CSV table of C-alpha atoms in Angstrom, one decimal:
chain,number,residue,atom,x,y,z
A,189,MET,CA,6.7,-22.4,-9.5
A,190,SER,CA,6.9,-19.1,-9.2
A,191,LYS,CA,4.1,-16.7,-10.1
A,192,ARG,CA,4.0,-14.3,-13.4
A,193,ASP,CA,3.3,-10.6,-12.4
A,194,TYR,CA,0.0,-9.8,-12.6
A,195,TYR,CA,0.2,-6.9,-15.5
A,196,GLU,CA,1.8,-9.4,-17.7
A,197,VAL,CA,-0.4,-12.1,-17.3
A,198,LEU,CA,-3.2,-9.7,-18.0
A,199,GLY,CA,-0.9,-8.4,-20.9
A,200,VAL,CA,-1.2,-5.3,-20.0
A,201,GLY,CA,1.5,-2.2,-18.7
A,202,GLN,CA,1.3,-1.0,-15.3
A,203,ASP,CA,-0.5,2.3,-16.1
A,204,ALA,CA,-3.4,0.1,-17.5
A,205,SER,CA,-6.7,1.6,-16.4
A,206,GLN,CA,-9.4,-0.2,-14.8
A,207,GLN,CA,-11.0,-0.3,-18.7
A,208,ASP,CA,-7.7,-1.9,-19.6
A,209,ILE,CA,-8.2,-4.6,-17.2
A,210,LYS,CA,-11.4,-5.5,-17.7
A,211,LYS,CA,-11.1,-5.7,-21.8
A,212,ALA,CA,-7.9,-7.7,-21.4
A,213,TYR,CA,-9.6,-10.2,-18.8
A,214,ARG,CA,-13.0,-10.6,-21.1
A,215,LYS,CA,-10.8,-11.4,-23.7
A,216,LEU,CA,-8.4,-14.1,-22.0
A,217,ALA,CA,-12.0,-15.5,-19.7
A,218,ARG,CA,-13.3,-16.4,-23.2
A,219,GLN,CA,-10.3,-17.5,-24.3
A,220,TYR,CA,-9.7,-19.9,-21.5
A,221,HIS,CA,-12.5,-20.9,-19.9
A,222,PRO,CA,-13.1,-24.5,-19.1
A,223,ASP,CA,-16.6,-24.9,-20.9
A,224,VAL,CA,-15.6,-23.3,-24.1
A,225,SER,CA,-12.1,-23.8,-24.6
A,226,ASP,CA,-10.0,-26.8,-26.4
A,227,GLU,CA,-6.3,-25.3,-24.9
A,228,GLU,CA,-4.3,-27.3,-23.2
A,229,ASN,CA,-3.7,-26.7,-19.9
A,230,ALA,CA,-7.2,-24.1,-20.3
A,231,GLN,CA,-8.1,-24.8,-16.4
A,232,GLU,CA,-5.3,-23.8,-15.0
A,233,LYS,CA,-4.8,-20.7,-17.2
A,234,PHE,CA,-7.9,-19.5,-16.5
A,235,LYS,CA,-7.3,-19.7,-12.6
A,236,GLU,CA,-4.2,-17.8,-13.5
A,237,VAL,CA,-5.9,-15.9,-15.5
A,238,LYS,CA,-8.8,-14.8,-13.2
A,239,GLU,CA,-6.8,-14.5,-10.2
A,240,ALA,CA,-5.1,-11.0,-12.0
A,241,TYR,CA,-7.7,-10.0,-12.5
A,242,GLU,CA,-9.4,-10.1,-8.9
A,243,THR,CA,-6.7,-8.4,-7.7
A,244,LEU,CA,-6.0,-5.9,-10.4
A,245,SER,CA,-9.3,-5.0,-10.9
A,246,ASP,CA,-9.7,-3.6,-6.9
A,247,ASP,CA,-7.9,-0.8,-6.1
A,248,GLN,CA,-6.6,-1.4,-2.5
A,249,LYS,CA,-5.6,-5.4,-3.5
A,250,ARG,CA,-3.9,-3.2,-6.2
A,251,ALA,CA,-1.9,-1.1,-4.4
A,252,GLN,CA,-1.2,-3.6,-2.2
A,253,TYR,CA,0.3,-5.8,-4.9
A,254,ASP,CA,2.1,-2.6,-6.5
A,255,GLN,CA,3.9,-2.8,-3.1
A,256,PHE,CA,4.3,-6.0,-2.0
A,257,GLY,CA,3.9,-8.2,-5.1
A,258,HIS,CA,3.3,-11.5,-4.3
A,259,ASP,CA,5.7,-12.0,-1.2
A,260,GLY,CA,3.9,-9.0,0.7
A,261,PRO,CA,2.3,-9.3,3.6
A,262,GLY,CA,-1.5,-11.6,3.6
A,263,MET,CA,-0.8,-11.4,-0.6
A,264,GLY,CA,-2.4,-15.0,-1.8
A,265,GLN,CA,-4.3,-16.0,1.1
A,266,GLY,CA,-7.7,-15.8,0.7
A,267,GLY,CA,-9.3,-13.3,-1.6
A,268,PHE,CA,-9.5,-15.6,-4.5
A,269,GLY,CA,-11.5,-18.1,-6.1
A,270,GLY,CA,-10.0,-22.2,-5.3
A,271,ALA,CA,-9.3,-24.2,-8.3
A,272,GLU,CA,-12.7,-25.3,-9.5
A,273,ASP,CA,-14.1,-21.7,-8.5
A,274,PHE,CA,-14.4,-21.0,-12.6
A,275,GLY,CA,-18.7,-20.2,-12.7
A,276,GLY,CA,-20.2,-20.9,-16.0
A,277,PHE,CA,-18.9,-18.8,-19.1
A,278,SER,CA,-23.0,-17.2,-19.2
A,279,ASP,CA,-21.7,-15.8,-15.7
A,280,ILE,CA,-18.3,-13.7,-17.4
A,281,PHE,CA,-21.1,-12.7,-20.0
A,282,ASP,CA,-23.2,-11.1,-17.7
A,283,MET,CA,-20.5,-9.7,-15.8
A,284,PHE,CA,-19.5,-7.5,-18.5
A,285,PHE,CA,-23.0,-7.0,-20.4
A,286,GLY,CA,-25.8,-7.0,-17.5
A,287,GLY,CA,-27.9,-10.1,-18.5
A,288,GLY,CA,-28.5,-12.8,-21.1
A,289,GLY,CA,-26.8,-15.2,-19.0
A,290,ARG,CA,-28.5,-17.2,-16.3
A,291,ARG,CA,-29.5,-15.5,-13.0
A,292,ARG,CA,-27.8,-15.5,-10.7
A,293,ASP,CA,-29.1,-16.9,-6.9
A,294,PRO,CA,-30.2,-14.0,-4.9
A,295,ASN,CA,-29.2,-16.4,-1.2
A,296,ALA,CA,-26.3,-17.8,-3.1
A,297,PRO,CA,-23.0,-16.7,-0.2
A,298,ARG,CA,-21.6,-13.4,-1.0
A,299,ARG,CA,-17.6,-12.5,0.3
A,300,GLY,CA,-18.1,-10.0,2.6
A,301,ASN,CA,-16.9,-6.3,2.4
A,302,ASP,CA,-13.2,-5.0,2.8
A,303,LEU,CA,-12.6,-2.3,5.9
A,304,GLN,CA,-9.2,-0.1,5.6
A,305,TYR,CA,-8.1,1.0,9.0
A,306,SER,CA,-5.3,3.9,9.5
A,307,ILE,CA,-2.5,3.3,12.5
A,308,ILE,CA,0.2,6.1,13.0
A,309,LEU,CA,3.7,5.0,13.9
A,310,GLU,CA,6.1,5.8,15.5
A,311,PHE,CA,9.5,6.7,13.4
A,312,GLU,CA,11.3,3.3,14.9
A,313,GLU,CA,8.3,1.8,14.6
A,314,ALA,CA,8.1,1.3,10.9
A,315,ILE,CA,11.9,0.7,10.7
A,316,PHE,CA,11.9,-2.2,13.4
A,317,GLY,CA,8.0,-3.4,12.7
A,318,LYS,CA,5.0,-3.8,15.5
A,319,SER,CA,3.1,-6.2,16.5
A,320,THR,CA,-0.4,-4.9,18.3
A,321,ASP,CA,-3.9,-5.1,18.4
A,322,VAL,CA,-6.5,-2.7,17.3
A,323,GLU,CA,-10.1,-2.3,18.4
A,324,ILE,CA,-12.6,-2.6,14.9
A,325,PRO,CA,-15.7,-2.2,14.5
A,326,ARG,CA,-17.2,-4.0,12.1
A,327,GLU,CA,-20.5,-6.0,11.0
A,328,GLU,CA,-21.4,-9.9,11.7
A,329,GLU,CA,-23.7,-11.8,12.0
A,330,CYS,CA,-26.2,-11.9,14.6
A,331,ASP,CA,-26.4,-14.7,16.8
A,332,THR,CA,-29.9,-14.5,18.2
A,333,CYS,CA,-31.6,-15.2,14.3
A,334,ASP,CA,-27.7,-16.5,12.5
A,335,GLY,CA,-28.1,-14.0,10.2
A,336,SER,CA,-31.5,-14.9,9.0
A,337,GLY,CA,-33.1,-11.4,10.2
A,338,ALA,CA,-35.8,-13.3,11.6
A,339,LYS,CA,-37.3,-13.8,15.2
A,340,PRO,CA,-36.0,-16.7,17.0
A,341,GLY,CA,-38.7,-19.5,15.9
A,342,THR,CA,-39.8,-18.4,12.9
A,343,SER,CA,-38.4,-18.1,9.2
A,344,PRO,CA,-38.0,-15.6,6.1
A,345,GLU,CA,-40.9,-16.3,3.9
A,346,THR,CA,-40.3,-16.2,0.0
A,347,CYS,CA,-41.0,-13.2,-1.2
A,348,PRO,CA,-44.4,-13.7,-3.3
A,349,HIS,CA,-43.5,-10.4,-5.8
A,350,CYS,CA,-40.7,-12.1,-7.5
A,351,GLN,CA,-41.2,-16.0,-6.0
A,352,GLY,CA,-37.5,-15.5,-4.6
A,353,ALA,CA,-35.7,-14.4,-7.4
A,354,GLY,CA,-34.9,-11.1,-6.4
A,355,GLN,CA,-35.6,-9.7,-9.3
A,356,ILE,CA,-38.1,-9.1,-11.9
A,357,ASN,CA,-39.4,-8.8,-15.5
A,358,GLN,CA,-40.8,-5.9,-16.7
A,359,GLU,CA,-41.5,-6.4,-20.1
A,360,GLN,CA,-41.8,-3.0,-22.7
A,361,ASN,CA,-43.6,-3.5,-26.4
A,362,THR,CA,-41.0,-1.3,-28.5
A,363,PRO,CA,-40.3,-0.8,-32.5
A,364,PHE,CA,-37.4,-3.7,-32.7
A,365,GLY,CA,-40.4,-5.7,-30.8
A,366,ARG,CA,-40.1,-6.6,-27.5
A,367,VAL,CA,-37.8,-6.3,-24.7
A,368,VAL,CA,-37.7,-7.5,-21.6
A,369,ASN,CA,-35.9,-5.1,-18.9
A,370,ARG,CA,-35.0,-7.1,-15.2
A,371,ARG,CA,-34.7,-4.7,-12.5
A,372,VAL,CA,-34.0,-5.7,-8.4
A,373,CYS,CA,-37.3,-6.3,-6.4
A,374,HIS,CA,-37.7,-3.1,-4.4
A,375,HIS,CA,-40.1,-5.6,-1.7
A,376,CYS,CA,-37.4,-8.0,-0.6
A,377,GLN,CA,-34.5,-6.2,-2.0
A,378,GLY,CA,-33.1,-8.5,-3.8
A,379,SER,CA,-33.0,-10.9,-0.9
A,380,GLY,CA,-35.9,-13.1,-2.9
A,381,LYS,CA,-37.1,-13.6,0.8
A,382,ILE,CA,-39.4,-11.0,3.7
A,383,VAL,CA,-39.1,-11.0,6.9
A,384,LYS,CA,-42.6,-10.4,8.9
A,385,ASP,CA,-41.2,-11.3,12.2
A,386,LYS,CA,-38.2,-9.3,12.6
A,387,CYS,CA,-35.2,-10.3,15.4
A,388,ASP,CA,-35.5,-7.8,18.3
A,389,THR,CA,-31.3,-7.7,18.1
A,390,CYS,CA,-31.1,-6.2,14.4
A,391,GLY,CA,-34.1,-5.8,13.4
A,392,GLY,CA,-34.7,-7.5,10.8
A,393,ASN,CA,-31.0,-6.7,8.9
A,394,GLY,CA,-29.5,-10.4,9.8
A,395,ARG,CA,-26.0,-8.4,10.8
A,396,VAL,CA,-24.9,-6.2,13.9
A,397,THR,CA,-22.3,-4.2,14.3
A,398,LYS,CA,-19.5,-5.5,16.7
A,399,THR,CA,-16.2,-4.0,17.6
A,400,ASP,CA,-13.2,-6.4,18.0
A,401,SER,CA,-10.0,-7.0,19.1
A,402,ILE,CA,-7.9,-7.7,16.0
A,403,HIS,CA,-4.0,-9.0,16.1
A,404,ILE,CA,-1.6,-7.3,13.4
A,405,ASP,CA,1.7,-7.6,12.7
A,406,ILE,CA,4.1,-5.0,10.9
A,407,PRO,CA,6.5,-6.0,9.0
A,408,ALA,CA,10.3,-4.3,9.5
A,409,GLY,CA,10.3,-1.8,6.6
A,410,VAL,CA,7.3,-0.5,5.6
A,411,GLU,CA,6.7,3.0,4.7
A,412,GLU,CA,4.2,6.1,4.8
A,413,GLY,CA,1.0,5.2,2.6
A,414,GLN,CA,1.9,1.3,2.6
A,415,GLN,CA,-0.9,-0.9,2.9
A,416,VAL,CA,-0.9,-4.1,5.3
A,417,ARG,CA,-3.8,-6.6,4.2
A,418,VAL,CA,-4.9,-8.8,7.0
A,419,PRO,CA,-6.7,-11.6,5.6
A,420,GLY,CA,-10.8,-12.7,6.9
A,421,LYS,CA,-10.6,-10.0,8.9
A,422,GLY,CA,-13.0,-7.7,6.9
A,423,GLU,CA,-16.5,-7.7,7.6
A,424,ALA,CA,-18.6,-11.1,7.8
A,425,GLY,CA,-19.6,-12.5,4.7
A,426,VAL,CA,-23.8,-12.4,3.5
A,427,ASN,CA,-25.2,-16.0,3.3
A,428,GLY,CA,-22.6,-18.3,4.5
A,429,GLY,CA,-19.7,-16.2,2.1
A,430,PRO,CA,-16.1,-15.7,3.7
A,431,ALA,CA,-15.3,-12.7,5.2
A,432,GLY,CA,-13.7,-9.4,3.6
A,433,ASP,CA,-10.4,-8.4,4.2
A,434,LEU,CA,-8.6,-5.4,6.5
A,435,TYR,CA,-6.1,-2.9,5.0
A,436,VAL,CA,-4.2,-1.3,7.0
A,437,VAL,CA,-3.0,1.6,5.8
A,438,ILE,CA,0.5,3.1,7.5
A,439,GLN,CA,1.2,6.7,8.6
A,440,VAL,CA,4.5,7.4,10.2
A,441,LYS,CA,5.7,10.4,12.3
A,442,ARG,CA,8.7,12.6,11.3
A,443,HIS,CA,11.9,12.4,13.7
A,444,GLU,CA,13.5,15.6,14.8
A,445,PHE,CA,17.3,13.9,13.8
A,446,TYR,CA,16.5,11.3,11.0
A,447,GLU,CA,14.6,11.6,7.8
A,448,ARG,CA,14.4,9.0,5.6
A,449,GLU,CA,13.8,7.8,1.2
A,450,GLY,CA,13.2,4.3,0.9
A,451,ASP,CA,15.2,2.2,2.8
A,452,HIS,CA,18.4,4.7,3.0
A,453,ILE,CA,18.1,7.4,6.3
A,454,PHE,CA,19.6,10.7,6.8
A,455,CYS,CA,20.9,12.8,9.2
A,456,GLU,CA,23.1,15.7,9.4
A,457,VAL,CA,25.9,16.0,11.9
A,458,PRO,CA,27.6,19.5,13.3
A,459,LEU,CA,31.4,19.7,13.7
A,460,THR,CA,33.7,22.9,15.2
A,461,PHE,CA,35.6,24.8,12.9
A,462,ALA,CA,38.9,22.7,15.0
A,463,GLN,CA,37.1,19.2,14.4
A,464,ALA,CA,36.2,19.9,10.3
A,465,THR,CA,40.0,21.5,9.9
A,466,LEU,CA,42.3,19.4,12.0
A,467,GLY,CA,40.1,15.8,11.5
A,468,ASP,CA,38.4,13.7,14.5
A,469,GLU,CA,36.9,10.9,15.4
A,470,ILE,CA,33.2,11.1,16.2
A,471,GLU,CA,30.2,9.3,17.7
A,472,VAL,CA,27.1,9.3,15.0
A,473,PRO,CA,24.0,8.0,16.0
A,474,THR,CA,22.0,5.5,13.6
A,475,LEU,CA,18.6,3.4,14.4
A,476,HIS,CA,21.4,0.1,15.5
A,477,GLY,CA,23.0,2.0,18.2
A,478,LYS,CA,26.1,4.7,18.2
A,479,VAL,CA,29.0,3.9,15.4
A,480,LYS,CA,32.6,5.8,15.1
A,481,LEU,CA,33.2,7.9,12.6
A,482,LYS,CA,36.2,8.8,11.1
A,483,ILE,CA,36.5,13.1,9.6
A,484,PRO,CA,39.6,13.9,7.9
A,485,ALA,CA,41.7,16.6,8.1
A,486,GLY,CA,40.0,19.7,6.2
A,487,THR,CA,36.5,18.4,6.1
A,488,GLN,CA,34.1,20.6,4.3
A,489,THR,CA,30.4,21.3,5.0
A,490,GLY,CA,28.2,19.8,2.9
A,491,LYS,CA,30.6,16.3,3.0
A,492,THR,CA,28.5,13.4,3.1
A,493,PHE,CA,29.9,10.3,4.7
A,494,ARG,CA,28.0,6.7,3.9
A,495,LEU,CA,27.5,4.5,7.2
A,496,LYS,CA,26.4,1.0,4.7
A,497,GLY,CA,23.5,-1.1,6.3
A,498,LYS,CA,22.9,1.4,8.7
A,499,GLY,CA,19.9,2.1,6.8
A,500,SER,CA,16.2,0.6,6.9
A,501,PRO,CA,15.3,-3.1,6.6
A,502,ASN,CA,13.9,-3.6,3.3
A,503,VAL,CA,10.0,-4.9,3.8
A,504,HIS,CA,11.0,-7.2,1.2
A,505,GLY,CA,13.5,-8.5,3.3
A,506,ARG,CA,16.2,-8.0,0.4
A,507,GLY,CA,18.9,-6.5,3.0
A,508,HIS,CA,19.3,-2.9,4.1
A,509,GLY,CA,19.8,0.6,3.4
A,510,ASP,CA,22.6,2.7,4.4
A,511,GLN,CA,22.3,5.8,6.5
A,512,HIS,CA,23.7,9.1,5.6
A,513,VAL,CA,25.6,11.4,7.3
A,514,LYS,CA,25.8,15.2,6.0
A,515,ILE,CA,28.7,17.4,7.8
A,516,ARG,CA,27.7,20.9,8.5
A,517,VAL,CA,30.7,22.9,10.4
A,518,VAL,CA,29.0,25.6,13.0
A,519,THR,CA,30.6,28.8,12.9
A,520,PRO,CA,31.3,30.0,16.7
A,521,GLN,CA,29.9,32.6,18.2
A,522,ASN,CA,30.1,34.9,21.6
A,523,LEU,CA,34.5,34.5,21.0
A,524,THR,CA,36.0,35.4,23.8
A,525,ASP,CA,39.1,37.8,23.2
A,526,ARG,CA,41.9,34.7,23.2
A,527,GLN,CA,39.8,33.2,20.8
A,528,LYS,CA,39.6,35.7,18.5
A,529,GLU,CA,43.5,36.7,18.8
A,530,ILE,CA,44.1,33.5,18.0
A,531,LEU,CA,41.7,33.4,15.2
A,532,ARG,CA,42.9,37.1,13.8
A,533,GLU,CA,46.8,35.0,14.1
A,534,PHE,CA,45.5,32.3,11.8
A,535,ASN,CA,43.9,34.6,9.4
A,536,GLU,CA,47.6,36.8,9.1
A,537,ILE,CA,49.3,33.6,8.6
A,538,SER,CA,47.5,31.8,6.3
A,539,GLY,CA,47.2,35.0,4.2
A,540,ASN,CA,45.0,36.2,1.5
A,541,GLU,CA,45.5,33.2,-1.0
A,542,SER,CA,44.4,30.4,1.3
A,543,ALA,CA,40.5,30.1,-0.5
A,544,GLU,CA,41.7,31.0,-3.8
A,545,GLU,CA,44.3,28.4,-3.9
A,546,GLN,CA,42.0,26.0,-2.4
A,547,HIS,CA,38.7,26.9,-4.2
A,548,GLY,CA,40.0,28.6,-7.2
A,549,ASN,CA,37.4,26.8,-9.0
A,550,PHE,CA,34.3,28.2,-7.1
A,551,PHE,CA,35.7,31.5,-6.9
A,552,GLU,CA,36.7,31.8,-11.0
A,553,ARG,CA,32.8,31.1,-11.5
A,554,MET,CA,31.6,33.6,-8.7
A,555,LYS,CA,33.2,36.3,-10.8
A,556,ARG,CA,32.0,35.4,-14.4
A,557,ALA,CA,28.8,35.0,-12.4
A,558,PHE,CA,29.0,39.1,-11.1
A,559,LYS,CA,30.3,39.5,-15.0
A,560,GLY,CA,27.4,38.0,-16.7
A,561,GLU,CA,29.6,35.7,-18.7
């Protein structure tokens, strides 16, 4: 069964703000969460809602989804919780109201940060795709201390200030009663642990920056500004959590002959006065090789011919665009005396009625414009 559109799942439009998306998710999460809902298929519905929210609430993932949909590069490969990854209903309450539910474990696995990398493609590479390896600096778990931050042979100790909770409760008496404020423990920075003997390699951070060679497959038909998601190639997760994703932002160099709009390619081809007048068969370059194009007699500057299927492949695999060839008739310069003589003879034979007879409507409009009609 095909997936439903994420905007449809949350009941919002494509122009919805992050506040609208959060509000819609909060409502549906309360309705379908397995801890509180008795509705049939509540588990599947909540999973669908959660997946839609995790994509649309992240600006990078949302842009990727808007460009490629469910079938785009890397879509659906990680980044979403498993079928049983619901969390308690109090977790959702905490997410939106900041407290009141159970405390989160400061040492629980957390997903790593996403990374962004810009790649510049030649015009043809964007059309036909490209496979390449890039060097990406990213944070990874320290091999010396296995991410603990402690010197080998030692271990981090439980923070004595927060007793490992990573948070400290501060009580305050107010006219409305006693209020408890929960704040991040500044002694352990919310980790719940303190490293006394720090690892020499990472300085107690538990993470080091390394440069990795990552293979990237750029699909055929990508355009300027689109993103390709490489799952699991972002920064390493924390406390054994999954790695983030790498988003490759596409930049495309301009071409000296072709221009592109979506899947369609545009170019301009010059013709001599004789070719345009008498007609001809010319060779036109395309990204797929040269093709023959018949020019009918009397072709005017600005006339456009369509070469079907000679454009860019669609990034979603939905066929190819077309190439549009615009004709530009070149006025001859530096004529020889003989050429001038022939043109004068042609003009005398044609007479002055030629232009007005063939383009009467244009000349009438031009006359009216001068008269202010």
